[in-house]
Amino acid sequence: KAPLSGELVRAATVAWVVSLVGVSVAWEIAHVLRLPDKTAGAFVFVAALGNTGYLGYPIVTALLGRGALPEAVFYDVFGTVAVLFTIAIAVAARYGEHEGPVNVLKELFTFPAMIALLAALAFRFVPWPPVVSNAVMGWLGVAASMATPLIMVSLGASLDFGAFRGSLAPLGAVSGIKLLLLPSMAVAVAFVLKDTGGVRLLALQAGMPSVILALVVGQRFKLDTAFIAAAILVTTVGCLITIPIVQLLVH
């Protein structure tokens, strides 16, 4: 029921700019570090794209209130997810392995979060009786509460502590890009777009740790999933320090 506004469009725009900067910088650093192809593809993925859904939604709600959630959703679905299933999928296909051509539009519009958002937007224009609407929302709430525990189980099952050996430089670079450079870029773009009112939210979303869906894409394209899991763990722990610092600086 949130009003559609310019702030929502700006949030998606900032997400695209931030993500593309992340892809570009990570691409160059991967070449400087001379990473193997499958590790380089994983490096670009986890450095450029953040966990703006599973962690972004609850953290934005906790720090900024439920009124900020629609903008966080647009940043995530029309920004992070859109980049993930277009630019990032192309990167994964370039560095990894796959059979047959990759149709990025099909990947994007068959992604559950995109389907859910489009269904929700259509839902706005249907005069459902309150009893039906409440029942649907109640069921969706139960399903949503299961998402984070399940993805954490997936992350735990993918962790290989051997991936940390010899990967300190790439993991440090991922953390620097994801947790420091990209939120700084979001703040700069917000001021350029004169969206200073939403700068805290944009900095929050841009500073989320590496996207957990990178594990799914990494498995599909046979990227270095051990490195992906290690990067997710390192940036998730690191964001406990960087998020409060960034929020203090932009408050």
PDB file of C-alpha atoms in Angstrom:
ATOM      1  CA  LYS A   1       0.000   0.000   0.000  1.00  0.00           C
ATOM      2  CA  ALA A   2       2.997   2.293  -0.083  1.00  0.00           C
ATOM      3  CA  PRO A   3       2.607   5.295  -2.418  1.00  0.00           C
ATOM      4  CA  LEU A   4       4.608   5.018  -5.624  1.00  0.00           C
ATOM      5  CA  SER A   5       7.005   7.974  -5.615  1.00  0.00           C
ATOM      6  CA  GLY A   6      10.185   9.422  -7.053  1.00  0.00           C
ATOM      7  CA  GLU A   7      12.116   8.228  -3.996  1.00  0.00           C
ATOM      8  CA  LEU A   8      11.465   4.621  -5.014  1.00  0.00           C
ATOM      9  CA  VAL A   9      12.821   5.256  -8.519  1.00  0.00           C
ATOM     10  CA  ARG A  10      15.862   7.043  -7.099  1.00  0.00           C
ATOM     11  CA  ALA A  11      16.556   4.116  -4.766  1.00  0.00           C
ATOM     12  CA  ALA A  12      16.677   1.718  -7.725  1.00  0.00           C
ATOM     13  CA  THR A  13      18.852   4.183  -9.674  1.00  0.00           C
ATOM     14  CA  VAL A  14      21.364   4.459  -6.837  1.00  0.00           C
ATOM     15  CA  ALA A  15      21.421   0.660  -6.549  1.00  0.00           C
ATOM     16  CA  TRP A  16      22.313   0.341 -10.243  1.00  0.00           C
ATOM     17  CA  VAL A  17      25.063   2.962 -10.057  1.00  0.00           C
ATOM     18  CA  VAL A  18      26.549   1.450  -6.897  1.00  0.00           C
ATOM     19  CA  SER A  19      26.399  -2.104  -8.251  1.00  0.00           C
ATOM     20  CA  LEU A  20      27.983  -1.169 -11.587  1.00  0.00           C
ATOM     21  CA  VAL A  21      30.787   0.665  -9.803  1.00  0.00           C
ATOM     22  CA  GLY A  22      31.285  -2.427  -7.682  1.00  0.00           C
ATOM     23  CA  VAL A  23      31.413  -4.702 -10.728  1.00  0.00           C
ATOM     24  CA  SER A  24      33.915  -2.427 -12.490  1.00  0.00           C
ATOM     25  CA  VAL A  25      36.234  -2.021  -9.503  1.00  0.00           C
ATOM     26  CA  ALA A  26      36.058  -5.717  -8.596  1.00  0.00           C
ATOM     27  CA  TRP A  27      36.748  -6.730 -12.203  1.00  0.00           C
ATOM     28  CA  GLU A  28      39.945  -4.661 -12.241  1.00  0.00           C
ATOM     29  CA  ILE A  29      41.116  -5.863  -8.820  1.00  0.00           C
ATOM     30  CA  ALA A  30      40.472  -9.502  -9.783  1.00  0.00           C
ATOM     31  CA  HIS A  31      42.865  -9.018 -12.707  1.00  0.00           C
ATOM     32  CA  VAL A  32      45.433  -7.256 -10.523  1.00  0.00           C
ATOM     33  CA  LEU A  33      45.311 -10.153  -8.028  1.00  0.00           C
ATOM     34  CA  ARG A  34      45.563 -12.631 -10.940  1.00  0.00           C
ATOM     35  CA  LEU A  35      42.749 -14.763  -9.582  1.00  0.00           C
ATOM     36  CA  PRO A  36      41.792 -17.975 -11.414  1.00  0.00           C
ATOM     37  CA  ASP A  37      38.713 -17.539 -13.593  1.00  0.00           C
ATOM     38  CA  LYS A  38      36.262 -19.293 -11.276  1.00  0.00           C
ATOM     39  CA  THR A  39      37.532 -17.347  -8.270  1.00  0.00           C
ATOM     40  CA  ALA A  40      37.545 -14.087 -10.261  1.00  0.00           C
ATOM     41  CA  GLY A  41      33.880 -14.560 -11.201  1.00  0.00           C
ATOM     42  CA  ALA A  42      33.030 -15.265  -7.575  1.00  0.00           C
ATOM     43  CA  PHE A  43      35.077 -12.233  -6.473  1.00  0.00           C
ATOM     44  CA  VAL A  44      33.153  -9.847  -8.745  1.00  0.00           C
ATOM     45  CA  PHE A  45      29.835 -11.249  -7.549  1.00  0.00           C
ATOM     46  CA  VAL A  46      30.436 -10.954  -3.811  1.00  0.00           C
ATOM     47  CA  ALA A  47      32.219  -7.593  -4.030  1.00  0.00           C
ATOM     48  CA  ALA A  48      29.559  -5.830  -6.101  1.00  0.00           C
ATOM     49  CA  LEU A  49      26.238  -7.152  -4.798  1.00  0.00           C
ATOM     50  CA  GLY A  50      24.880  -6.980  -1.269  1.00  0.00           C
ATOM     51  CA  ASN A  51      22.392  -8.869   0.848  1.00  0.00           C
ATOM     52  CA  THR A  52      19.818  -6.086   0.458  1.00  0.00           C
ATOM     53  CA  GLY A  53      16.863  -8.446   0.913  1.00  0.00           C
ATOM     54  CA  TYR A  54      17.421 -11.089   3.595  1.00  0.00           C
ATOM     55  CA  LEU A  55      19.419  -8.727   5.836  1.00  0.00           C
ATOM     56  CA  GLY A  56      18.589  -5.371   4.257  1.00  0.00           C
ATOM     57  CA  TYR A  57      14.849  -5.470   4.952  1.00  0.00           C
ATOM     58  CA  PRO A  58      15.020  -6.285   8.690  1.00  0.00           C
ATOM     59  CA  ILE A  59      17.955  -3.946   9.342  1.00  0.00           C
ATOM     60  CA  VAL A  60      16.328  -1.020   7.495  1.00  0.00           C
ATOM     61  CA  THR A  61      13.060  -1.670   9.359  1.00  0.00           C
ATOM     62  CA  ALA A  62      14.829  -1.864  12.721  1.00  0.00           C
ATOM     63  CA  LEU A  63      16.892   1.308  12.248  1.00  0.00           C
ATOM     64  CA  LEU A  64      14.616   3.492  10.104  1.00  0.00           C
ATOM     65  CA  GLY A  65      11.109   2.109  10.687  1.00  0.00           C
ATOM     66  CA  ARG A  66       8.598   0.305   8.478  1.00  0.00           C
ATOM     67  CA  GLY A  67       8.001   3.493   6.476  1.00  0.00           C
ATOM     68  CA  ALA A  68      11.439   3.031   4.897  1.00  0.00           C
ATOM     69  CA  LEU A  69      10.738  -0.555   3.810  1.00  0.00           C
ATOM     70  CA  PRO A  70       9.208   0.187   0.353  1.00  0.00           C
ATOM     71  CA  GLU A  71      12.318   2.117  -0.682  1.00  0.00           C
ATOM     72  CA  ALA A  72      14.475  -0.752   0.590  1.00  0.00           C
ATOM     73  CA  VAL A  73      12.413  -3.206  -1.486  1.00  0.00           C
ATOM     74  CA  PHE A  74      12.835  -1.129  -4.653  1.00  0.00           C
ATOM     75  CA  TYR A  75      16.582  -0.837  -3.995  1.00  0.00           C
ATOM     76  CA  ASP A  76      16.740  -4.607  -3.636  1.00  0.00           C
ATOM     77  CA  VAL A  77      14.437  -5.923  -6.392  1.00  0.00           C
ATOM     78  CA  PHE A  78      14.757  -3.274  -9.105  1.00  0.00           C
ATOM     79  CA  GLY A  79      18.389  -2.596  -8.210  1.00  0.00           C
ATOM     80  CA  THR A  80      20.371  -5.473  -6.697  1.00  0.00           C
ATOM     81  CA  VAL A  81      18.257  -8.307  -8.121  1.00  0.00           C
ATOM     82  CA  ALA A  82      18.004  -6.679 -11.552  1.00  0.00           C
ATOM     83  CA  VAL A  83      21.794  -6.264 -11.731  1.00  0.00           C
ATOM     84  CA  LEU A  84      22.304  -9.774 -10.360  1.00  0.00           C
ATOM     85  CA  PHE A  85      20.254 -11.420 -13.091  1.00  0.00           C
ATOM     86  CA  THR A  86      21.613  -9.311 -15.930  1.00  0.00           C
ATOM     87  CA  ILE A  87      25.166  -7.980 -15.533  1.00  0.00           C
ATOM     88  CA  ALA A  88      26.263 -10.390 -12.794  1.00  0.00           C
ATOM     89  CA  ILE A  89      24.824 -13.448 -14.548  1.00  0.00           C
ATOM     90  CA  ALA A  90      26.770 -12.428 -17.663  1.00  0.00           C
ATOM     91  CA  VAL A  91      29.950 -12.215 -15.543  1.00  0.00           C
ATOM     92  CA  ALA A  92      29.245 -15.645 -14.013  1.00  0.00           C
ATOM     93  CA  ALA A  93      28.673 -17.113 -17.474  1.00  0.00           C
ATOM     94  CA  ARG A  94      31.918 -15.520 -18.707  1.00  0.00           C
ATOM     95  CA  TYR A  95      34.074 -16.953 -15.895  1.00  0.00           C
ATOM     96  CA  GLY A  96      32.202 -20.156 -15.085  1.00  0.00           C
ATOM     97  CA  GLU A  97      30.726 -23.148 -16.888  1.00  0.00           C
ATOM     98  CA  HIS A  98      27.241 -23.616 -18.340  1.00  0.00           C
ATOM     99  CA  GLU A  99      25.388 -25.491 -21.032  1.00  0.00           C
ATOM    100  CA  GLY A 100      23.741 -23.540 -23.835  1.00  0.00           C
ATOM    101  CA  PRO A 101      23.061 -19.778 -24.031  1.00  0.00           C
ATOM    102  CA  VAL A 102      22.061 -17.805 -20.940  1.00  0.00           C
ATOM    103  CA  ASN A 103      18.829 -15.772 -21.309  1.00  0.00           C
ATOM    104  CA  VAL A 104      19.176 -12.963 -18.760  1.00  0.00           C
ATOM    105  CA  LEU A 105      15.582 -11.728 -19.204  1.00  0.00           C
ATOM    106  CA  LYS A 106      14.266 -15.198 -18.489  1.00  0.00           C
ATOM    107  CA  GLU A 107      16.538 -15.407 -15.435  1.00  0.00           C
ATOM    108  CA  LEU A 108      15.270 -12.047 -14.163  1.00  0.00           C
ATOM    109  CA  PHE A 109      11.548 -12.543 -14.661  1.00  0.00           C
ATOM    110  CA  THR A 110      11.481 -16.119 -13.360  1.00  0.00           C
ATOM    111  CA  PHE A 111      13.290 -15.126 -10.151  1.00  0.00           C
ATOM    112  CA  PRO A 112      10.886 -15.613  -7.195  1.00  0.00           C
ATOM    113  CA  ALA A 113      11.492 -12.158  -5.683  1.00  0.00           C
ATOM    114  CA  MET A 114      10.701 -10.444  -8.994  1.00  0.00           C
ATOM    115  CA  ILE A 115       7.549 -12.544  -9.455  1.00  0.00           C
ATOM    116  CA  ALA A 116       6.504 -11.702  -5.894  1.00  0.00           C
ATOM    117  CA  LEU A 117       7.016  -7.965  -6.392  1.00  0.00           C
ATOM    118  CA  LEU A 118       5.077  -7.884  -9.664  1.00  0.00           C
ATOM    119  CA  ALA A 119       2.270  -9.906  -8.060  1.00  0.00           C
ATOM    120  CA  ALA A 120       2.221  -7.514  -5.110  1.00  0.00           C
ATOM    121  CA  LEU A 121       1.994  -4.484  -7.391  1.00  0.00           C
ATOM    122  CA  ALA A 122      -0.925  -6.110  -9.238  1.00  0.00           C
ATOM    123  CA  PHE A 123      -2.505  -6.985  -5.881  1.00  0.00           C
ATOM    124  CA  ARG A 124      -2.849  -3.253  -5.151  1.00  0.00           C
ATOM    125  CA  PHE A 125      -5.494  -2.841  -7.837  1.00  0.00           C
ATOM    126  CA  VAL A 126      -7.729  -5.792  -6.870  1.00  0.00           C
ATOM    127  CA  PRO A 127     -10.511  -5.005  -4.328  1.00  0.00           C
ATOM    128  CA  TRP A 128      -9.968  -8.106  -2.194  1.00  0.00           C
ATOM    129  CA  PRO A 129     -12.270  -8.536   0.839  1.00  0.00           C
ATOM    130  CA  PRO A 130     -10.355  -7.837   4.086  1.00  0.00           C
ATOM    131  CA  VAL A 131     -10.709 -11.450   5.244  1.00  0.00           C
ATOM    132  CA  VAL A 132      -8.987 -12.715   2.082  1.00  0.00           C
ATOM    133  CA  SER A 133      -6.286 -10.032   2.212  1.00  0.00           C
ATOM    134  CA  ASN A 134      -5.530 -10.748   5.878  1.00  0.00           C
ATOM    135  CA  ALA A 135      -5.380 -14.504   5.249  1.00  0.00           C
ATOM    136  CA  VAL A 136      -2.969 -14.069   2.342  1.00  0.00           C
ATOM    137  CA  MET A 137      -0.732 -11.694   4.288  1.00  0.00           C
ATOM    138  CA  GLY A 138      -0.729 -14.043   7.283  1.00  0.00           C
ATOM    139  CA  TRP A 139       0.392 -16.979   5.135  1.00  0.00           C
ATOM    140  CA  LEU A 140       3.070 -14.870   3.445  1.00  0.00           C
ATOM    141  CA  GLY A 141       4.327 -13.778   6.856  1.00  0.00           C
ATOM    142  CA  VAL A 142       4.837 -17.411   7.870  1.00  0.00           C
ATOM    143  CA  ALA A 143       6.680 -18.156   4.609  1.00  0.00           C
ATOM    144  CA  ALA A 144       8.838 -15.036   5.000  1.00  0.00           C
ATOM    145  CA  SER A 145       9.862 -15.980   8.542  1.00  0.00           C
ATOM    146  CA  MET A 146      11.342 -19.226   7.193  1.00  0.00           C
ATOM    147  CA  ALA A 147      13.559 -17.570   4.565  1.00  0.00           C
ATOM    148  CA  THR A 148      16.434 -16.300   6.713  1.00  0.00           C
ATOM    149  CA  PRO A 149      16.918 -19.498   8.792  1.00  0.00           C
ATOM    150  CA  LEU A 150      16.926 -21.631   5.641  1.00  0.00           C
ATOM    151  CA  ILE A 151      19.455 -19.432   3.840  1.00  0.00           C
ATOM    152  CA  MET A 152      21.688 -19.458   6.940  1.00  0.00           C
ATOM    153  CA  VAL A 153      21.593 -23.275   6.935  1.00  0.00           C
ATOM    154  CA  SER A 154      22.597 -23.184   3.266  1.00  0.00           C
ATOM    155  CA  LEU A 155      25.469 -20.832   4.074  1.00  0.00           C
ATOM    156  CA  GLY A 156      26.679 -23.019   6.933  1.00  0.00           C
ATOM    157  CA  ALA A 157      26.602 -26.131   4.768  1.00  0.00           C
ATOM    158  CA  SER A 158      28.709 -24.355   2.106  1.00  0.00           C
ATOM    159  CA  LEU A 159      31.421 -23.069   4.437  1.00  0.00           C
ATOM    160  CA  ASP A 160      34.891 -24.462   3.924  1.00  0.00           C
ATOM    161  CA  PHE A 161      37.390 -22.946   6.340  1.00  0.00           C
ATOM    162  CA  GLY A 162      40.157 -24.115   4.042  1.00  0.00           C
ATOM    163  CA  ALA A 163      39.012 -21.345   1.683  1.00  0.00           C
ATOM    164  CA  PHE A 164      40.499 -18.773   4.059  1.00  0.00           C
ATOM    165  CA  ARG A 165      44.018 -20.081   3.520  1.00  0.00           C
ATOM    166  CA  GLY A 166      45.751 -18.029   0.866  1.00  0.00           C
ATOM    167  CA  SER A 167      42.703 -15.817   0.357  1.00  0.00           C
ATOM    168  CA  LEU A 168      43.368 -13.039   2.843  1.00  0.00           C
ATOM    169  CA  ALA A 169      44.120 -10.451   0.147  1.00  0.00           C
ATOM    170  CA  PRO A 170      41.011 -11.210  -1.991  1.00  0.00           C
ATOM    171  CA  LEU A 171      38.770 -11.383   1.096  1.00  0.00           C
ATOM    172  CA  GLY A 172      40.191  -8.096   2.373  1.00  0.00           C
ATOM    173  CA  ALA A 173      39.588  -6.501  -1.016  1.00  0.00           C
ATOM    174  CA  VAL A 174      36.001  -7.786  -1.100  1.00  0.00           C
ATOM    175  CA  SER A 175      35.373  -6.349   2.370  1.00  0.00           C
ATOM    176  CA  GLY A 176      36.849  -2.979   1.447  1.00  0.00           C
ATOM    177  CA  ILE A 177      34.775  -2.681  -1.716  1.00  0.00           C
ATOM    178  CA  LYS A 178      31.525  -4.029  -0.289  1.00  0.00           C
ATOM    179  CA  LEU A 179      31.489  -2.479   3.174  1.00  0.00           C
ATOM    180  CA  LEU A 180      33.328   0.839   2.677  1.00  0.00           C
ATOM    181  CA  LEU A 181      33.596   1.905  -0.961  1.00  0.00           C
ATOM    182  CA  LEU A 182      30.017   1.131  -2.053  1.00  0.00           C
ATOM    183  CA  PRO A 183      28.190   2.832   0.853  1.00  0.00           C
ATOM    184  CA  SER A 184      30.412   5.879   0.287  1.00  0.00           C
ATOM    185  CA  MET A 185      29.437   5.795  -3.381  1.00  0.00           C
ATOM    186  CA  ALA A 186      25.735   5.578  -2.442  1.00  0.00           C
ATOM    187  CA  VAL A 187      26.054   8.686  -0.286  1.00  0.00           C
ATOM    188  CA  ALA A 188      27.771  10.572  -3.117  1.00  0.00           C
ATOM    189  CA  VAL A 189      25.119   9.557  -5.680  1.00  0.00           C
ATOM    190  CA  ALA A 190      22.323  10.468  -3.248  1.00  0.00           C
ATOM    191  CA  PHE A 191      23.701  14.001  -2.940  1.00  0.00           C
ATOM    192  CA  VAL A 192      24.036  14.289  -6.727  1.00  0.00           C
ATOM    193  CA  LEU A 193      20.381  13.215  -7.088  1.00  0.00           C
ATOM    194  CA  LYS A 194      19.391  15.566  -4.247  1.00  0.00           C
ATOM    195  CA  ASP A 195      17.931  12.643  -2.295  1.00  0.00           C
ATOM    196  CA  THR A 196      19.576  13.664   0.973  1.00  0.00           C
ATOM    197  CA  GLY A 197      16.501  12.628   2.953  1.00  0.00           C
ATOM    198  CA  GLY A 198      17.062   8.997   2.009  1.00  0.00           C
ATOM    199  CA  VAL A 199      20.826   8.986   2.381  1.00  0.00           C
ATOM    200  CA  ARG A 200      20.801   6.817   5.524  1.00  0.00           C
ATOM    201  CA  LEU A 201      18.740   4.113   3.833  1.00  0.00           C
ATOM    202  CA  LEU A 202      20.861   4.169   0.681  1.00  0.00           C
ATOM    203  CA  ALA A 203      24.067   3.939   2.719  1.00  0.00           C
ATOM    204  CA  LEU A 204      22.557   1.053   4.690  1.00  0.00           C
ATOM    205  CA  GLN A 205      21.549  -0.945   1.636  1.00  0.00           C
ATOM    206  CA  ALA A 206      24.807  -0.268  -0.211  1.00  0.00           C
ATOM    207  CA  GLY A 207      26.778  -1.382   2.858  1.00  0.00           C
ATOM    208  CA  MET A 208      25.057  -4.743   3.286  1.00  0.00           C
ATOM    209  CA  PRO A 209      27.353  -7.807   3.273  1.00  0.00           C
ATOM    210  CA  SER A 210      27.801  -9.963   0.188  1.00  0.00           C
ATOM    211  CA  VAL A 211      24.630 -11.352  -1.363  1.00  0.00           C
ATOM    212  CA  ILE A 212      23.835 -14.903  -0.224  1.00  0.00           C
ATOM    213  CA  LEU A 213      22.249 -15.699  -3.600  1.00  0.00           C
ATOM    214  CA  ALA A 214      25.799 -15.681  -4.964  1.00  0.00           C
ATOM    215  CA  LEU A 215      26.012 -19.216  -3.573  1.00  0.00           C
ATOM    216  CA  VAL A 216      23.125 -20.347  -5.767  1.00  0.00           C
ATOM    217  CA  VAL A 217      24.548 -18.701  -8.884  1.00  0.00           C
ATOM    218  CA  GLY A 218      28.035 -19.936  -8.031  1.00  0.00           C
ATOM    219  CA  GLN A 219      26.816 -23.528  -7.808  1.00  0.00           C
ATOM    220  CA  ARG A 220      24.946 -23.222 -11.085  1.00  0.00           C
ATOM    221  CA  PHE A 221      27.925 -21.809 -13.009  1.00  0.00           C
ATOM    222  CA  LYS A 222      30.545 -23.833 -11.093  1.00  0.00           C
ATOM    223  CA  LEU A 223      32.319 -20.795  -9.666  1.00  0.00           C
ATOM    224  CA  ASP A 224      34.517 -20.958  -6.551  1.00  0.00           C
ATOM    225  CA  THR A 225      31.703 -21.505  -4.018  1.00  0.00           C
ATOM    226  CA  ALA A 226      34.151 -22.004  -1.139  1.00  0.00           C
ATOM    227  CA  PHE A 227      35.454 -18.473  -1.729  1.00  0.00           C
ATOM    228  CA  ILE A 228      31.865 -17.161  -2.028  1.00  0.00           C
ATOM    229  CA  ALA A 229      30.885 -18.695   1.319  1.00  0.00           C
ATOM    230  CA  ALA A 230      34.034 -17.325   2.970  1.00  0.00           C
ATOM    231  CA  ALA A 231      33.368 -13.838   1.572  1.00  0.00           C
ATOM    232  CA  ILE A 232      29.757 -13.918   2.789  1.00  0.00           C
ATOM    233  CA  LEU A 233      30.917 -14.891   6.277  1.00  0.00           C
ATOM    234  CA  VAL A 234      33.682 -12.262   6.435  1.00  0.00           C
ATOM    235  CA  THR A 235      31.500  -9.402   5.159  1.00  0.00           C
ATOM    236  CA  THR A 236      28.543 -10.419   7.348  1.00  0.00           C
ATOM    237  CA  VAL A 237      30.753 -10.257  10.438  1.00  0.00           C
ATOM    238  CA  GLY A 238      32.480  -7.101   9.177  1.00  0.00           C
ATOM    239  CA  CYS A 239      29.223  -5.217   8.601  1.00  0.00           C
ATOM    240  CA  LEU A 240      28.573  -5.329  12.363  1.00  0.00           C
ATOM    241  CA  ILE A 241      31.391  -2.768  12.581  1.00  0.00           C
ATOM    242  CA  THR A 242      31.018  -0.831   9.326  1.00  0.00           C
ATOM    243  CA  ILE A 243      27.236  -0.263   9.344  1.00  0.00           C
ATOM    244  CA  PRO A 244      27.216   1.654  12.672  1.00  0.00           C
ATOM    245  CA  ILE A 245      30.243   3.692  11.558  1.00  0.00           C
ATOM    246  CA  VAL A 246      28.670   4.647   8.213  1.00  0.00           C
ATOM    247  CA  GLN A 247      25.358   5.497   9.874  1.00  0.00           C
ATOM    248  CA  LEU A 248      27.107   7.752  12.388  1.00  0.00           C
ATOM    249  CA  LEU A 249      28.929   9.550   9.590  1.00  0.00           C
ATOM    250  CA  VAL A 250      25.769  10.217   7.523  1.00  0.00           C
ATOM    251  CA  HIS A 251      23.400  10.884  10.434  1.00  0.00           C
TER     252      HIS A 251
END
